XYZ file of C-alpha atoms in Angstrom:
464
model
C 0.000 0.000 0.000
C 1.271 3.455 -0.807
C 2.111 5.745 2.120
C 0.660 9.067 3.092
C 1.158 12.034 0.835
C 3.289 14.861 2.292
C 0.450 17.290 1.927
C -2.011 14.930 3.703
C 0.457 14.289 6.547
C 0.973 18.004 7.050
C -2.751 18.688 7.296
C -3.342 15.703 9.586
C -0.694 16.937 11.998
C -2.206 20.443 11.894
C -5.699 19.168 12.709
C -4.534 16.945 15.593
C -1.887 19.235 17.049
C -4.124 20.909 19.632
C -6.927 23.387 20.231
C -4.722 26.453 19.766
C -3.166 25.482 16.446
C -4.593 26.695 13.148
C -3.335 25.916 9.695
C -2.184 28.898 7.681
C -4.316 29.929 4.703
C -1.520 29.246 2.246
C -1.335 25.585 3.357
C -4.796 24.852 1.938
C -4.529 24.178 -1.793
C -6.903 26.077 -3.981
C -8.243 25.157 -7.379
C -8.904 27.572 -10.150
C -12.593 28.045 -10.802
C -13.929 26.064 -13.710
C -16.384 27.138 -16.338
C -19.696 28.477 -15.187
C -22.273 25.798 -14.390
C -19.750 23.002 -13.888
C -19.298 21.084 -10.661
C -15.959 21.019 -8.828
C -13.539 18.345 -9.888
C -13.372 15.159 -7.796
C -9.954 16.057 -6.412
C -11.174 19.189 -4.584
C -10.811 19.548 -0.807
C -14.308 18.133 -0.199
C -13.702 15.128 -2.436
C -10.280 14.325 -0.979
C -11.318 14.766 2.664
C -9.794 11.418 3.745
C -6.375 12.717 2.673
C -6.601 15.625 5.134
C -6.344 15.360 8.907
C -8.778 12.843 10.348
C -10.700 15.310 12.473
C -10.817 17.952 9.733
C -11.856 15.390 7.145
C -14.591 14.121 9.444
C -16.003 17.625 9.909
C -15.837 18.357 6.186
C -17.593 15.112 5.283
C -20.312 15.700 7.855
C -20.926 19.400 7.161
C -23.715 18.922 4.549
C -25.654 16.677 6.926
C -25.580 19.281 9.666
C -27.142 21.978 7.513
C -24.231 24.467 7.788
C -24.050 26.654 4.738
C -20.618 27.733 3.449
C -19.526 30.974 4.994
C -21.951 30.712 7.922
C -21.824 29.172 11.369
C -23.987 28.705 14.450
C -24.683 31.745 16.574
C -24.319 29.811 19.795
C -22.435 26.709 20.741
C -23.948 23.357 21.727
C -23.086 23.948 25.361
C -25.179 27.128 25.417
C -28.158 25.319 23.934
C -27.709 22.488 26.436
C -27.620 24.890 29.361
C -30.753 26.670 28.161
C -32.598 23.385 27.663
C -31.531 22.216 31.116
C -32.812 25.416 32.708
C -36.161 25.086 30.908
C -36.528 21.473 32.035
C -35.692 22.373 35.630
C -38.200 25.232 35.692
C -40.927 23.051 34.225
C -40.157 20.235 36.682
C -40.263 22.697 39.602
C -43.666 24.028 38.519
C -45.073 20.516 38.130
C -43.671 19.490 41.516
C -45.335 22.466 43.220
C -48.647 21.698 41.501
C -48.465 18.026 42.464
C -47.643 18.874 46.071
C -50.557 21.319 46.221
C -52.941 18.722 44.797
C -51.828 16.098 47.321
C -52.161 18.530 50.230
C -55.613 19.620 49.073
C -56.785 16.027 48.665
C -55.404 15.113 52.095
C -57.192 18.049 53.719
C -60.473 17.168 52.036
C -60.216 13.431 52.639
C -60.835 13.805 56.358
C -64.230 15.473 55.861
C -65.458 13.670 52.747
C -66.873 10.173 52.864
C -69.180 8.091 50.745
C -72.815 8.183 49.737
C -75.292 8.221 52.649
C -72.440 8.366 55.139
C -73.410 10.153 58.386
C -69.910 11.640 58.522
C -70.115 13.202 55.050
C -70.982 16.853 54.456
C -71.330 16.269 50.702
C -74.750 16.892 49.113
C -75.330 13.130 48.960
C -74.060 12.527 52.486
C -76.143 12.306 55.690
C -74.170 14.351 58.180
C -77.046 16.788 58.739
C -79.536 14.179 59.914
C -76.887 12.594 62.163
C -76.230 15.993 63.754
C -79.951 16.566 64.389
C -80.263 13.122 65.956
C -77.304 13.861 68.218
C -79.011 17.020 69.470
C -81.964 14.843 70.482
C -79.808 12.422 72.438
C -79.530 9.682 69.798
C -76.085 8.094 69.522
C -75.054 7.130 65.988
C -72.595 4.302 65.405
C -71.268 3.450 61.935
C -70.552 -0.211 61.121
C -69.370 -1.776 57.858
C -70.047 -5.514 58.291
C -73.244 -7.488 58.772
C -71.790 -9.255 61.809
C -71.131 -5.946 63.573
C -74.625 -4.747 62.698
C -76.299 -7.912 64.006
C -74.272 -7.872 67.230
C -75.153 -4.209 67.876
C -78.909 -4.648 67.311
C -81.175 -4.745 70.368
C -84.463 -3.485 71.875
C -83.049 0.038 72.306
C -81.512 0.129 68.867
C -82.544 1.278 65.402
C -80.620 -0.562 62.700
C -80.402 1.298 59.366
C -79.286 -0.780 56.364
C -78.372 1.695 53.621
C -77.872 -0.749 50.716
C -79.729 -4.028 51.285
C -79.392 -5.154 47.664
C -75.592 -5.167 47.940
C -75.563 -7.804 50.668
C -74.588 -11.381 50.022
C -76.646 -14.360 51.153
C -74.710 -14.777 54.413
C -75.040 -11.093 55.270
C -78.781 -11.078 54.550
C -79.183 -14.073 56.831
C -77.403 -12.263 59.665
C -79.571 -9.166 59.255
C -82.723 -11.298 59.140
C -81.779 -12.921 62.438
C -81.291 -9.472 63.973
C -84.761 -8.408 62.698
C -86.437 -11.438 64.269
C -84.586 -11.481 67.604
C -83.535 -7.929 68.476
C -86.927 -6.456 69.377
C -85.836 -3.094 67.984
C -86.476 -1.240 64.731
C -84.830 -2.105 61.419
C -84.977 0.405 58.553
C -84.278 -1.010 55.095
C -83.434 1.746 52.622
C -84.832 1.105 49.110
C -84.673 -2.730 49.218
C -85.394 -4.442 45.898
C -86.675 -7.898 45.080
C -83.076 -9.181 45.302
C -83.037 -8.647 49.081
C -86.760 -8.633 49.986
C -87.046 -12.392 49.621
C -84.664 -12.879 52.563
C -85.106 -9.718 54.633
C -88.862 -9.233 54.328
C -90.710 -12.239 52.870
C -94.205 -11.493 51.635
C -93.290 -8.060 50.229
C -92.484 -7.281 46.618
C -91.797 -4.165 44.593
C -94.259 -2.481 42.209
C -91.977 -0.354 40.078
C -90.999 3.288 40.557
C -93.099 6.016 42.068
C -94.183 8.727 39.669
C -93.766 11.766 41.947
C -91.017 12.766 44.360
C -93.081 14.472 47.080
C -96.081 12.545 48.369
C -98.761 12.921 51.045
C -98.810 10.403 53.942
C -102.449 9.164 53.657
C -102.021 6.819 56.622
C -102.398 6.755 60.383
C -98.732 6.284 61.259
C -97.901 9.036 63.824
C -94.488 9.744 62.315
C -96.031 10.256 58.870
C -98.996 12.343 59.959
C -96.807 14.753 61.971
C -94.242 15.068 59.162
C -96.815 15.629 56.405
C -95.760 15.789 52.782
C -92.269 14.310 52.244
C -89.922 13.207 49.471
C -90.467 9.469 49.684
C -91.220 9.049 45.970
C -89.087 8.884 42.884
C -87.879 5.339 43.494
C -89.510 2.067 44.631
C -93.084 1.233 45.620
C -94.166 -1.873 47.513
C -97.126 -4.183 47.920
C -97.867 -6.810 50.577
C -100.693 -8.937 51.970
C -99.102 -9.417 55.413
C -101.413 -8.644 58.339
C -100.637 -5.613 60.513
C -98.706 -3.739 57.794
C -99.007 0.062 57.696
C -98.775 1.589 54.215
C -97.949 5.278 53.839
C -97.130 7.796 51.114
C -98.829 5.903 48.279
C -98.124 6.559 44.624
C -100.494 5.031 42.126
C -102.108 2.982 44.877
C -98.883 1.437 46.197
C -97.002 2.739 49.259
C -93.464 4.034 49.257
C -93.200 3.635 53.051
C -94.172 0.333 54.645
C -94.029 -0.577 58.365
C -94.186 -4.279 59.268
C -94.383 -5.737 62.787
C -91.859 -8.443 63.690
C -92.319 -11.593 65.757
C -90.624 -10.063 68.795
C -92.800 -7.728 70.868
C -92.070 -4.075 70.239
C -90.010 -4.665 67.110
C -90.838 -3.519 63.597
C -89.321 -3.255 60.127
C -89.551 -0.086 58.020
C -89.227 -0.297 54.248
C -88.423 3.120 52.797
C -88.522 3.249 49.000
C -86.374 6.403 48.600
C -83.218 7.747 50.245
C -84.146 11.382 49.608
C -85.212 12.228 53.159
C -81.744 11.284 54.512
C -79.603 13.337 52.131
C -78.031 16.638 53.122
C -79.221 18.360 49.951
C -82.906 17.562 50.498
C -83.273 17.291 54.286
C -84.734 20.812 54.624
C -87.418 20.257 51.972
C -91.055 19.485 52.804
C -91.338 17.281 55.918
C -88.194 15.266 55.171
C -86.332 16.222 58.348
C -89.298 15.443 60.605
C -89.934 12.063 58.987
C -86.233 11.096 59.092
C -85.857 12.051 62.755
C -88.950 10.098 63.795
C -88.059 6.977 61.818
C -84.422 6.888 63.006
C -84.793 8.497 66.437
C -87.419 6.290 68.053
C -84.643 4.485 70.013
C -81.681 6.013 71.867
C -79.092 4.139 69.762
C -78.764 4.172 65.965
C -76.581 1.642 64.155
C -75.791 2.995 60.679
C -74.783 0.038 58.525
C -72.745 0.940 55.412
C -72.026 -2.385 53.634
C -68.373 -2.804 52.672
C -66.984 -4.632 49.658
C -66.451 -7.726 51.811
C -70.211 -7.836 52.505
C -71.232 -7.258 48.895
C -72.816 -9.910 46.770
C -70.432 -10.816 43.878
C -73.323 -10.365 41.437
C -74.121 -6.804 42.551
C -72.347 -3.767 43.838
C -70.211 -1.235 41.976
C -69.570 -3.257 38.861
C -71.642 -0.832 36.738
C -69.962 2.310 38.060
C -67.462 4.192 35.966
C -63.894 4.897 36.990
C -64.679 8.535 37.860
C -67.547 7.437 40.135
C -65.193 5.204 42.108
C -62.695 8.026 42.766
C -63.329 9.807 46.114
C -64.706 13.318 45.823
C -61.637 14.987 47.344
C -59.253 13.346 44.909
C -61.520 14.155 41.962
C -61.318 17.888 42.692
C -57.576 17.689 43.252
C -57.037 15.866 39.945
C -59.237 18.382 38.120
C -57.247 21.309 39.514
C -53.976 19.583 38.665
C -55.156 18.972 35.093
C -56.167 22.627 34.652
C -52.869 23.827 36.080
C -50.923 21.508 33.758
C -52.941 22.738 30.763
C -52.222 26.374 31.657
C -48.523 25.587 32.117
C -48.436 23.867 28.723
C -50.063 26.879 27.050
C -47.634 29.198 28.829
C -44.515 27.251 27.825
C -45.639 26.013 24.397
C -43.933 27.293 21.266
C -46.031 29.430 18.966
C -46.865 27.700 15.710
C -46.170 29.386 12.394
C -43.964 29.287 9.293
C -40.204 29.070 9.608
C -38.447 32.426 9.398
C -34.979 32.738 7.878
C -32.717 34.711 10.182
C -29.645 36.518 8.911
C -26.682 35.667 11.085
C -24.782 38.690 12.374
C -21.372 37.085 11.815
C -20.158 35.343 8.656
C -17.659 32.559 9.277
C -15.423 31.061 6.627
C -16.254 27.477 5.747
C -12.676 26.405 6.453
C -12.838 27.889 9.952
C -16.154 26.182 10.697
C -14.705 22.874 9.482
C -11.578 23.307 11.565
C -13.584 24.226 14.667
C -15.758 21.146 14.297
C -12.617 19.029 13.854
C -11.216 20.357 17.125
C -14.447 19.440 18.899
C -14.131 15.884 17.586
C -10.535 15.718 18.744
C -11.320 17.144 22.182
C -14.183 14.668 22.668
C -12.020 11.740 21.453
C -14.874 10.798 19.111
C -12.871 8.247 17.140
C -15.942 6.108 16.497
C -17.851 8.989 14.969
C -14.838 10.176 12.991
C -14.117 6.716 11.592
C -17.778 6.226 10.637
C -17.935 9.529 8.755
C -14.602 8.935 6.975
C -15.605 5.461 5.821
C -19.081 6.543 4.726
C -17.694 9.424 2.654
C -15.051 7.180 1.123
C -17.642 4.517 0.232
C -19.857 7.069 -1.513
C -16.982 8.439 -3.583
C -15.666 4.956 -4.451
C -19.166 3.848 -5.492
C -19.360 6.675 -8.039
C -15.896 5.753 -9.357
C -16.556 2.016 -9.811
C -20.118 2.334 -11.127
C -22.025 1.089 -8.068
C -25.459 2.626 -7.485
C -25.585 5.184 -4.620
C -28.237 3.082 -2.858
C -25.750 0.165 -2.691
C -22.714 2.187 -1.713
C -22.907 0.980 1.897
C -23.501 -2.702 1.101
C -20.300 -4.803 1.311
C -21.600 -7.390 -1.146
C -21.995 -4.783 -3.888
C -19.125 -2.367 -3.227
C -16.189 -4.566 -2.166
C -15.988 -6.766 -5.348
C -16.204 -3.703 -7.606
C -13.432 -1.873 -5.717
C -11.206 -4.974 -5.539
C -11.447 -5.410 -9.299
C -9.891 -1.965 -9.815
C -6.861 -2.625 -7.588
C -3.616 -3.650 -9.259
C -1.134 -3.559 -6.382
C -0.583 -5.990 -3.574
C -3.759 -7.626 -2.157
C -5.441 -5.906 0.811
C -8.507 -6.409 2.984
C -10.943 -3.939 1.426
C -13.822 -5.120 3.620
C -11.983 -4.385 6.865
C -10.854 -1.016 5.509
C -14.307 0.189 4.399
C -16.524 -1.657 6.912
C -14.172 -2.433 9.803
C -14.257 -1.733 13.519
C -13.538 1.498 15.375
C -9.828 2.420 15.658
C -8.432 1.829 19.124
C -6.402 5.051 19.388
C -5.534 8.241 17.528
C -2.641 6.589 15.689
C -4.955 3.922 14.326
C -7.425 6.606 13.263
C -4.685 8.482 11.375
C -3.591 5.218 9.729
C -7.198 4.558 8.694
C -7.389 7.976 7.045
C -4.100 7.311 5.185
C -5.275 3.894 3.944
C -8.604 5.290 2.744
C -6.761 8.097 0.962
C -4.415 5.638 -0.729
C -7.264 3.317 -1.721
C -9.218 6.138 -3.319
C -6.178 7.419 -5.230
C -5.429 3.955 -6.578
C -9.015 3.387 -7.713
C -9.197 6.855 -9.256
C -5.993 6.354 -11.278
C -6.580 2.737 -12.304
């Protein structure tokens, strides 16, 4: 293989000598301009980049891909852009962290006062904290339980047991509540029980569809109903029964929405209430709802408020039809909504304005040779031998492909390029595959040797 040319060795040493060294203008060969409209000859500085210093040749070969026009250069360096991007990321992360912390704090503050539907501790519109507070003023103690076993154990002659969701109970839980109804001697209030639970909790009673109106008149002799007057017991279920001793109140279409049934134990009774409206915070002050609720739940000094848990739910019923948003607690829903709005505002604030690209005239014009030399020094400082070797080999393969008649699309395929190049060599045999498609040089000396070998290979093919 032929050695390095003196001119190539001189430029290689200049490019690798150090950051402060610059080659003199007279060391760069110039070519007389050709006729107008003709392309530069193949032996120009761009075409013979592998013969120059490895770093300089790498920068020259890569310059078209980076979009640098001759005579121009970047206004700011890559480090400046990196610092600006880092600052933007840090500011955005800080804003998001503050928003997330605020959302968590807000949800934590609200979680202590917000509970579920019909919960006597909840101040939400669908909670029942208001009626629990009124009962407390009248000396009634309210106890919240979440399992059927706790509810059955707490039931007694001086107790009112309120079951808020009878249809959610499993067979074992319904059996426990039925035993409490028969043996406790107290009052049991079943809130809107359907046919699914009536067969076990109150045999002999069945539903008759929904009531047409929300507010109904009592039309019965039950003292609690007559003193309360018109109340919001409609809008949900109606009942019918042939059991003796039953008291039917607040009828709608001939069927009651409030039914009181005596139990086998003396003094005990069961109240079937077809609607939950009279227990909700949002409707307690309407009509005679408060009076009716206080009389139904405050007839005994102790009130056991049974909120069935998931463990007590029947696998065939429950929350399976609820959406994901309905299962999220109210406090967290508001916190997530505020966080989403804050993130949207932050995105609008930090987003780039859309529009056509605008060409900006750079204030400083830089010679193409200086830009190439500066890029070469960056490669040398970063010890980017892998990148330099890749660019040198790719540029050499493209030029060799045009010399040996290989299509540009196959210039980087060993099976197409290597046989064509080998056929043009007349000197001693050499490993063209390793030279054009080999591994990364191990050190700077190997990188310089690679540049020399590529230069020699191209000269031999060009002159053959």
